Coordinates of C-alpha atoms in Angstrom, one line a residue:
X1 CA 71.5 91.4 -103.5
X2 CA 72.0 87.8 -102.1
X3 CA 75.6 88.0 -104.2
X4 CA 77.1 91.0 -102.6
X5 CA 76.0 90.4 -99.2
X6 CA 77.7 86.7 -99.4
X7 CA 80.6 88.5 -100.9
X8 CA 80.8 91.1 -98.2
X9 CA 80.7 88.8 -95.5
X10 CA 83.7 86.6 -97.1
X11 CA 85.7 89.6 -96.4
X12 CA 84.5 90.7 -93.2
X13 CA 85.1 87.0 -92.0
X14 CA 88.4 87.0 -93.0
X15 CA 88.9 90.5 -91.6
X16 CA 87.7 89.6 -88.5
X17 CA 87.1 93.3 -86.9
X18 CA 84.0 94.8 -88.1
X19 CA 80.0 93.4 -87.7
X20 CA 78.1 93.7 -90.1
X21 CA 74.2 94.9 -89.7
X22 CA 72.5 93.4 -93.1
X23 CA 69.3 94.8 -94.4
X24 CA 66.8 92.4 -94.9
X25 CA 63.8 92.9 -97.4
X26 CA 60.5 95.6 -97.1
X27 CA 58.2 92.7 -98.3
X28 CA 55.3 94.7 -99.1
X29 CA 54.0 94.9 -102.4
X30 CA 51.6 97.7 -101.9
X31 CA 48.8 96.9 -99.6
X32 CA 49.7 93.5 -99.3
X33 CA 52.2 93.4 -96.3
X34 CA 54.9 90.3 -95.9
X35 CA 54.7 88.2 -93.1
X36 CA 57.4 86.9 -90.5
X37 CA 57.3 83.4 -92.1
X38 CA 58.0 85.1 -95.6
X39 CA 61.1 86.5 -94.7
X40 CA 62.2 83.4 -92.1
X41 CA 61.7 81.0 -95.9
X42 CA 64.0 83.6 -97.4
X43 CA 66.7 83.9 -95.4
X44 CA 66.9 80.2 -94.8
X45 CA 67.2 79.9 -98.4
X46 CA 70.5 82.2 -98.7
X47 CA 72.2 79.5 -96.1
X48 CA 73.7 82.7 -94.2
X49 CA 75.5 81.7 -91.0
X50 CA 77.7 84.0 -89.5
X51 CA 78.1 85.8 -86.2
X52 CA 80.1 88.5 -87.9
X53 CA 75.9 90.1 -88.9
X54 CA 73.0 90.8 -88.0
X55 CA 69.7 92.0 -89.5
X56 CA 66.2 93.7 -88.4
X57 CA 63.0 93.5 -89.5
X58 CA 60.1 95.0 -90.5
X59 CA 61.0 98.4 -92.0
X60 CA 60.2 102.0 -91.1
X61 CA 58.4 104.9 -92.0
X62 CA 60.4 107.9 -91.0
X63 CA 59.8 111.8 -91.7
X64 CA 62.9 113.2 -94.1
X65 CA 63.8 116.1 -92.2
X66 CA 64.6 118.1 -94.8
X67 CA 61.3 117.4 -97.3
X68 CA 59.1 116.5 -95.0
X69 CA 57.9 113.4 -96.7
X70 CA 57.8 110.3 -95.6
X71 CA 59.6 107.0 -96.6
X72 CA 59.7 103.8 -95.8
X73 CA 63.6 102.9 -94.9
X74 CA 65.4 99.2 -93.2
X75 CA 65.9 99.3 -89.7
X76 CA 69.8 99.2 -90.2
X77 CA 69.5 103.4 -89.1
X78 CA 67.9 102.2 -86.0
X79 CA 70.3 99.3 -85.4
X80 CA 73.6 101.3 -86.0
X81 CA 71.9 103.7 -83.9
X82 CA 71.6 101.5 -80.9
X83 CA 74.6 100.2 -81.1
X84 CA 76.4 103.8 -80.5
X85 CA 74.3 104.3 -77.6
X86 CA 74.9 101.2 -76.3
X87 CA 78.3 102.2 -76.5
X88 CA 77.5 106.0 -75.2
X89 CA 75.3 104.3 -72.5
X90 CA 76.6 101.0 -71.2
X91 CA 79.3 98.9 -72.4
X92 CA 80.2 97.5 -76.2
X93 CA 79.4 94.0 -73.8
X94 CA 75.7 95.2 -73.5
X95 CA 72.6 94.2 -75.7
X96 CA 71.9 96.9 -78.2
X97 CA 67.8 96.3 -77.8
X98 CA 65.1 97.0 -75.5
X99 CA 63.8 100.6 -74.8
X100 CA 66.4 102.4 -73.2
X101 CA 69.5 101.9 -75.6
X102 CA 67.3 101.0 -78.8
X103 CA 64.2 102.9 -79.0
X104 CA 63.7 104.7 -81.9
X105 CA 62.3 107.9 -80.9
X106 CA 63.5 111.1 -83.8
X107 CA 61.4 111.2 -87.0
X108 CA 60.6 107.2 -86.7
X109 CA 56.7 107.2 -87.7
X110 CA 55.7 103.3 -87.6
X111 CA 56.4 99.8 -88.0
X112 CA 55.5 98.7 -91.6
X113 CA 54.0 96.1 -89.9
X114 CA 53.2 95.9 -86.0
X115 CA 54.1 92.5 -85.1
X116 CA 52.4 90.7 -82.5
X117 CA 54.5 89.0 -79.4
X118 CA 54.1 85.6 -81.6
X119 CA 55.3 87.2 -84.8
X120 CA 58.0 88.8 -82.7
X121 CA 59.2 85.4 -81.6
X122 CA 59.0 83.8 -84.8
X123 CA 61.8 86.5 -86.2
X124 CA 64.0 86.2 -82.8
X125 CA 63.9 81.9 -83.2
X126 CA 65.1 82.3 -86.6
X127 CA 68.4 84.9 -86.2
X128 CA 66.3 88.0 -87.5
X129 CA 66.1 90.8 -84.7
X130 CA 61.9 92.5 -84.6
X131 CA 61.8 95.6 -84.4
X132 CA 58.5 96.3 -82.6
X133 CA 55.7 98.7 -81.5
X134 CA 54.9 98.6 -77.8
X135 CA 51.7 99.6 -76.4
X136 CA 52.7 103.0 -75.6
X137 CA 53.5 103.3 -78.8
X138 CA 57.7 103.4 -78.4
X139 CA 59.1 101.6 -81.6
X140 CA 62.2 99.4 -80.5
X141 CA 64.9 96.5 -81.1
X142 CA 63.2 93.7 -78.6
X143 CA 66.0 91.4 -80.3
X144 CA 70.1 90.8 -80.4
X145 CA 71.0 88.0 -82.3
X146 CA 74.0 87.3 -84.8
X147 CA 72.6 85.3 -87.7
X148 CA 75.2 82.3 -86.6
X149 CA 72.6 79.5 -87.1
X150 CA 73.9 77.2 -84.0
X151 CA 73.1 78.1 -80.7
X152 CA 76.4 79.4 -78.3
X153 CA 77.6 82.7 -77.2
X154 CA 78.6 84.0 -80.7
X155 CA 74.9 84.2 -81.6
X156 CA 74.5 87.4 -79.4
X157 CA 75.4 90.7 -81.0
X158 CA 76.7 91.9 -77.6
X159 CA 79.2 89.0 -77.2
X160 CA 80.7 89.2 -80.9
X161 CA 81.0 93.1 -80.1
X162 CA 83.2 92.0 -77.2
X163 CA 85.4 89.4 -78.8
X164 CA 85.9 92.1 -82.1
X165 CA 87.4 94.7 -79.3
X166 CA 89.5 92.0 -77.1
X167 CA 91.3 91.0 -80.8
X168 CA 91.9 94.7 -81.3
X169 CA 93.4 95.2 -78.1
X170 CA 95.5 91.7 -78.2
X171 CA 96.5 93.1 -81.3
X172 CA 97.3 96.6 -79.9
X173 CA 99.6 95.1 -76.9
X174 CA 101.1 91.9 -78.6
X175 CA 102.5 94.6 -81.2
X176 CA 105.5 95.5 -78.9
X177 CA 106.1 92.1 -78.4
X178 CA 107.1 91.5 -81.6
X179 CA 111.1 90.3 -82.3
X180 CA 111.4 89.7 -78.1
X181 CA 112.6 86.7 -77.1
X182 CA 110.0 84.4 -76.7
X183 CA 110.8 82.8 -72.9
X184 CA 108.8 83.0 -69.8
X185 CA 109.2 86.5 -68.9
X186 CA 108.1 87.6 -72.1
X187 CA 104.8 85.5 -72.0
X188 CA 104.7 86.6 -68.1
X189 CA 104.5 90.5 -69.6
X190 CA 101.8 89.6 -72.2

């Protein structure tokens, strides 16, 4: 829903401390699968730009656990997922993609659609991170980027991760500043 995402990220952006991982659509009616170009059209026409999200694509057929079925479901389990073992792993400064910190592993069946390395960079040119299907059959994030349409730091997940935890800590210290005198030694402690 076009409407609620704009709405949620109009209060995440004034926030300012949380990221925001956006589900895009399935695009498959069926038998008849979407294509990269589909959902590239579609998200150009929302005008999103923000580096405060981020969104996957294609979905996922996973085993539920509990019934045993199967289901298709948006990558946003897999990208939340990566980004705690990122955390676990590395640093909150590291890309949450590529095999070892974004491989999905578990009950993760397949790719609605395997994408090919051109599909792949059609998605990643156009601010929607591909989830794809390796040869050896290992189903992964090959993709970190915000969906801030112009090109600079802020349009890697990694580096938006970074600034959200320096303005927490800033926050955190400047705190006990607060009512000092404002001269040279107080600026020297901050």
């Amino acid at each position: 829903n076009e409407t609620v995402i704009k709405y949620a990220l109009d209060v995440i952006e004034n926030r300012a401390d949380v990221f925001y991982v956006i589900d895009a659509p399935r695009l498959n009616d069926g038998s008849i699968k979407g294509t990269p170009e589909e959902l590239v059209s579609l998200l150009r026409g929302t005008g999103i730009d923000t580096s405060y999200a981020a969104t996957y694509w294609p979905w996922l057929q996973i085993e539920d656990a509990n019934t045993g079925k199967n289901s298709y479901q948006a990558p946003t389990f897999l990208a939340t997922k990566s980004i705690a073992r990122t955390d676990k792993l590395a640093n909150l400064w590291s890309a949450p993609a590529g095999v070892t910190r974004a491989s999905a592993g578990g009950l993760t069946i397949k790719p609605d659609l395997v994408l090919n390395k051109a599909q792949r960079d059609t998605l990643y040119a156009n601010k929607i991170n591909p989830v794809a299907r390796l040869q050896d059959g290992t189903i992964a994030i090959f993709g970190q980027k915000t969906l801030q349409t112009r090109q600079s730091a802020l349009d890697r997940i990694n580096v938006r991760r970074l600034l959200l935890h320096l303005r927490k800590v800033v926050s955190i210290i400047s705190a006990s500043l607060v009512f000092e005198q404002n001269d040279q030694k107080l600026r020297d402690q901050f």
